[in-house]
GROMACS .gro file of C-alpha atoms in nm:
model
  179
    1UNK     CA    1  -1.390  -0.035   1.514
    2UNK     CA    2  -1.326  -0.373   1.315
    3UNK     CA    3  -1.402  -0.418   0.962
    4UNK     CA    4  -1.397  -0.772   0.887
    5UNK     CA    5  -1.397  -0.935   0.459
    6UNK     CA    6  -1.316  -1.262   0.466
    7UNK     CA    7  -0.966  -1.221   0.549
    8UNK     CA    8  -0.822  -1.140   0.915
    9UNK     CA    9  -1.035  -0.859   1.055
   10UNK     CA   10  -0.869  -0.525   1.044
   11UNK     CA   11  -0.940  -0.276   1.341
   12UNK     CA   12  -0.864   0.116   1.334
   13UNK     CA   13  -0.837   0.265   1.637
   14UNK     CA   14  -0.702   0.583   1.804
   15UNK     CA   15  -0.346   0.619   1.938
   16UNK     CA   16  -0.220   0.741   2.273
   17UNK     CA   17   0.133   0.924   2.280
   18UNK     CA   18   0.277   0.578   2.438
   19UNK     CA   19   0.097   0.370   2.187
   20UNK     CA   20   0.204   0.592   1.887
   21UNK     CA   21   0.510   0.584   1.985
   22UNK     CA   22   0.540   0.146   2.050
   23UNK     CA   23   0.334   0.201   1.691
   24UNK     CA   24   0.645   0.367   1.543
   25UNK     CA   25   0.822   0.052   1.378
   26UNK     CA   26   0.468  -0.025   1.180
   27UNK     CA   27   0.416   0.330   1.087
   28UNK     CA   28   0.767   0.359   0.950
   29UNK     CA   29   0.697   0.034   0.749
   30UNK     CA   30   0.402   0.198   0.636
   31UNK     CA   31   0.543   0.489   0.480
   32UNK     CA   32   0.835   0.367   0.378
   33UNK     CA   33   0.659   0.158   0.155
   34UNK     CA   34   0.409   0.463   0.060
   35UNK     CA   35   0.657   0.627  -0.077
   36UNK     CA   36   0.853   0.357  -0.227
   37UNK     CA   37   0.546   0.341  -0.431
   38UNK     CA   38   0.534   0.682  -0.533
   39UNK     CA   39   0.325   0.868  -0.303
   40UNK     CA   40   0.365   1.227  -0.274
   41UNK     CA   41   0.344   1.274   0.144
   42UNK     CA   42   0.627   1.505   0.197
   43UNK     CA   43   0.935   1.290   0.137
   44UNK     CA   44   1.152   1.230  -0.115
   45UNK     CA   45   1.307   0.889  -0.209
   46UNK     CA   46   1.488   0.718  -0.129
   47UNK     CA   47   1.339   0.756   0.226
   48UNK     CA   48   1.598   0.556   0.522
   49UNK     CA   49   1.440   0.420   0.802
   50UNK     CA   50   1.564   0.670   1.076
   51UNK     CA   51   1.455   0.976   0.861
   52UNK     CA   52   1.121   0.783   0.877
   53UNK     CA   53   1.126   0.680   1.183
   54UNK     CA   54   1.199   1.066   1.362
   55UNK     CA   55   0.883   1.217   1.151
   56UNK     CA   56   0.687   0.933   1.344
   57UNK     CA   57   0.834   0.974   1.698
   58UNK     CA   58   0.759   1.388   1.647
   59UNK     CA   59   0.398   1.293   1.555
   60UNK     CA   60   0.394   1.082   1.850
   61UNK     CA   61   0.510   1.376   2.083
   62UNK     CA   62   0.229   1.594   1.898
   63UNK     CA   63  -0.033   1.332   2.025
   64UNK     CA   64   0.075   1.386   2.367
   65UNK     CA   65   0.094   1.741   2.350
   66UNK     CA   66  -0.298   1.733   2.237
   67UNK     CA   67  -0.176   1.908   1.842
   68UNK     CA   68  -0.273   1.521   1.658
   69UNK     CA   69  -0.455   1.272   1.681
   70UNK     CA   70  -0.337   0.943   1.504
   71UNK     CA   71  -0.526   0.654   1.411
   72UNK     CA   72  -0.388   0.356   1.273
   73UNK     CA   73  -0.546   0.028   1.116
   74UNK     CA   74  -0.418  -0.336   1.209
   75UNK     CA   75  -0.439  -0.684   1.116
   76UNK     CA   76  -0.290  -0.962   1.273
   77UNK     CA   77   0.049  -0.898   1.063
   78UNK     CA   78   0.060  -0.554   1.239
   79UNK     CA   79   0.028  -0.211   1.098
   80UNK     CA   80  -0.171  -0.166   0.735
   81UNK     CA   81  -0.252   0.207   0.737
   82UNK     CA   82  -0.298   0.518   0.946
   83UNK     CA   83  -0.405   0.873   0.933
   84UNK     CA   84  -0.373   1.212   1.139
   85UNK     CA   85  -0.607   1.493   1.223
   86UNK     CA   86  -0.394   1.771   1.329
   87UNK     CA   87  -0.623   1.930   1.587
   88UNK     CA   88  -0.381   2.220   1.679
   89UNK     CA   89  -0.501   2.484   1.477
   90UNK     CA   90  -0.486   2.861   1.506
   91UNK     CA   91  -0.702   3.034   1.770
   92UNK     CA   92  -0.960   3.165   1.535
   93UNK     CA   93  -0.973   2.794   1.378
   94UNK     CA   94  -1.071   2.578   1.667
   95UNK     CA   95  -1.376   2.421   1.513
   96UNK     CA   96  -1.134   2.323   1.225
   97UNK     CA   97  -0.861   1.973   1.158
   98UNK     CA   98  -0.652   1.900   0.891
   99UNK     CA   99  -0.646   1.556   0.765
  100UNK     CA  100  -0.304   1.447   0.682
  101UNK     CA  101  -0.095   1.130   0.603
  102UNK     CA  102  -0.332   0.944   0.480
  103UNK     CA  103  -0.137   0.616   0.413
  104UNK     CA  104  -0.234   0.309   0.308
  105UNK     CA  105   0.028  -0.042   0.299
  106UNK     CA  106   0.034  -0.128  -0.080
  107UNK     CA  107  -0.019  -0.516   0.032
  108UNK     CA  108  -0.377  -0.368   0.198
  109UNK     CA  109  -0.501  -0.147  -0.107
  110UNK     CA  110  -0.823  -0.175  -0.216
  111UNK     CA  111  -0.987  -0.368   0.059
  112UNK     CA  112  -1.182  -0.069   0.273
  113UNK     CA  113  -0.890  -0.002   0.488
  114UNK     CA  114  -0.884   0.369   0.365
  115UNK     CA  115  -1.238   0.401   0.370
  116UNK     CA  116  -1.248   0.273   0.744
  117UNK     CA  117  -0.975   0.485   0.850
  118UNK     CA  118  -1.170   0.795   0.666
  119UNK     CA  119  -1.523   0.685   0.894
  120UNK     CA  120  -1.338   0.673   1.209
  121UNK     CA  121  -1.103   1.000   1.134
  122UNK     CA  122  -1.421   1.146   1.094
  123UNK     CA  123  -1.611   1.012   1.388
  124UNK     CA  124  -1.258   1.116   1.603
  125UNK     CA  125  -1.312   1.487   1.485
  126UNK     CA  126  -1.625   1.503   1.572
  127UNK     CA  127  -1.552   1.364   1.921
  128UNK     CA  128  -1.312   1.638   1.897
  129UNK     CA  129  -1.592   1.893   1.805
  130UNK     CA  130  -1.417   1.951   1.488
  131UNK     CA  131  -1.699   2.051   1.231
  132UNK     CA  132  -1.491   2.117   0.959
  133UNK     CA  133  -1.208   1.900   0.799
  134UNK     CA  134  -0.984   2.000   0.503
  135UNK     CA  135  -0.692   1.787   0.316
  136UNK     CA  136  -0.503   1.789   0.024
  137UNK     CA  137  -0.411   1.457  -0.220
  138UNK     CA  138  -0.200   1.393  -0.512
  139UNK     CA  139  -0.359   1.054  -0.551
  140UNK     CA  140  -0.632   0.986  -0.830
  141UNK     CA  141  -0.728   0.736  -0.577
  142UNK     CA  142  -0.778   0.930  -0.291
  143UNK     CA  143  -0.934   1.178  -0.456
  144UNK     CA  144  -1.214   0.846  -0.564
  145UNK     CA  145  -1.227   0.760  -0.149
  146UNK     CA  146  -1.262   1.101  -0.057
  147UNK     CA  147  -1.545   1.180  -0.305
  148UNK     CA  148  -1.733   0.883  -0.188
  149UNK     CA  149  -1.688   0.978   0.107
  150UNK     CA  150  -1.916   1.312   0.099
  151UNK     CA  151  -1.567   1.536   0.078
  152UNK     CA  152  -1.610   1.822  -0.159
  153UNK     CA  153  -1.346   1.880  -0.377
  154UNK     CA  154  -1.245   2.266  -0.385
  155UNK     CA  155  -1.000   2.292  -0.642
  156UNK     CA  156  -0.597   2.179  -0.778
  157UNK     CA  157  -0.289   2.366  -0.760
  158UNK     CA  158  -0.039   2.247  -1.002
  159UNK     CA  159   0.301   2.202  -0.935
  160UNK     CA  160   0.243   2.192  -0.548
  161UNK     CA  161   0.498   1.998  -0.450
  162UNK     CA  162   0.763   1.693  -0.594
  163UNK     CA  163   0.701   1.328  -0.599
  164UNK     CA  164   0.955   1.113  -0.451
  165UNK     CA  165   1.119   1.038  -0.763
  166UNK     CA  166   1.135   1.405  -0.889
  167UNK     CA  167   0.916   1.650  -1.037
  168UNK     CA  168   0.610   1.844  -0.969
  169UNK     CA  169   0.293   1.702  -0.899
  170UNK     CA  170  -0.074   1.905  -0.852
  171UNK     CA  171  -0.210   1.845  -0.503
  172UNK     CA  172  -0.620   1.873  -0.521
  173UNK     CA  173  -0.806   2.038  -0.232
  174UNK     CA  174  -1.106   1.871  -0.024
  175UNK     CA  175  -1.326   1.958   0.258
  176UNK     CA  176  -1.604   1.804   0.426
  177UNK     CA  177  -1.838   1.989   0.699
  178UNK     CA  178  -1.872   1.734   1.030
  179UNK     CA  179  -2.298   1.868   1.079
   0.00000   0.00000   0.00000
């Protein structure tokens, strides 16, 4: 898929175990810089490069085991977002992914990248014959995307989890059914 504004064109596309795992440098970059900014995605800062680095080459090993699916958007300077659909689910869930990681390179924010990764996460569960997706945000922003998007928000939990800096953040709930 490329999405193309003016600037270089930015493609999103599915990754293999091998590519995810030649994809790791850009991915770290990516969320090292995530949650430099303050994005609550499970780490805390300051976040080093190697802790970064081994969350990416497990993910990788969790495409090739069939559990994930990563996608990941590029321009021509390399890596500018990605997100997961963790496939794996329980044996009385099979029809169900999680979305997760949804990350976004602050120098590519609010030019469609998320919204292209979101159209083909969705059109990679539904290869997938996932007909139901659920995630979880922090981010007013997201949560903007998402509704767009045709996701239904469910409801917040406060005090889910920390953000990187320290102290507790609410994490809102979405779903969207794949018909």
């Amino acid at each position: 898929m490329n999405e193309g504004s003016g600037a270089a064109a930015v493609t999103v596309r599915v990754l293999s175990g091998p590519q995810a795992h030649a994809a790791v440098p850009g991915l770290t970059d990516v969320l090292l810089d995530c949650v430099a900014g303050g994005a609550s995605v499970s780490f805390m800062s300051p976040l080093d490069r190697a802790t970064a680095e081994g969350f990416w080459h497990n993910v990788a090993l969790e495409v090739e085991q069939g559990d994930r699916i990563l996608l990941a958007a590029e321009d021509g300077e390399g890596v500018l977002g990605t997100v997961q659909l963790v496939v794996g689910q329980p044996p009385n869930q099979p029809h169900r992914a999680d979305l997760s990681k949804m990350l976004v390179h602050r120098r590519a924010r609010r030019l469609g990248v998320g919204a292209a990764l979101m159209r083909a996460a969705e059109d990679a569960a539904r290869a997938a014959g996932k007909t139901l997706l659920v995630l979880d945000t922090a981010s007013p922003d997201a949560e903007r995307l998402y509704t767009r998007a045709g996701w239904v928000k469910v409801g917040v939990i406060p005090n889910y989890a920390l953000w990187p800096e320290g102290g507790f953040c609410d994490t809102t709930y979405f779903y969207k059914a794949m018909g």
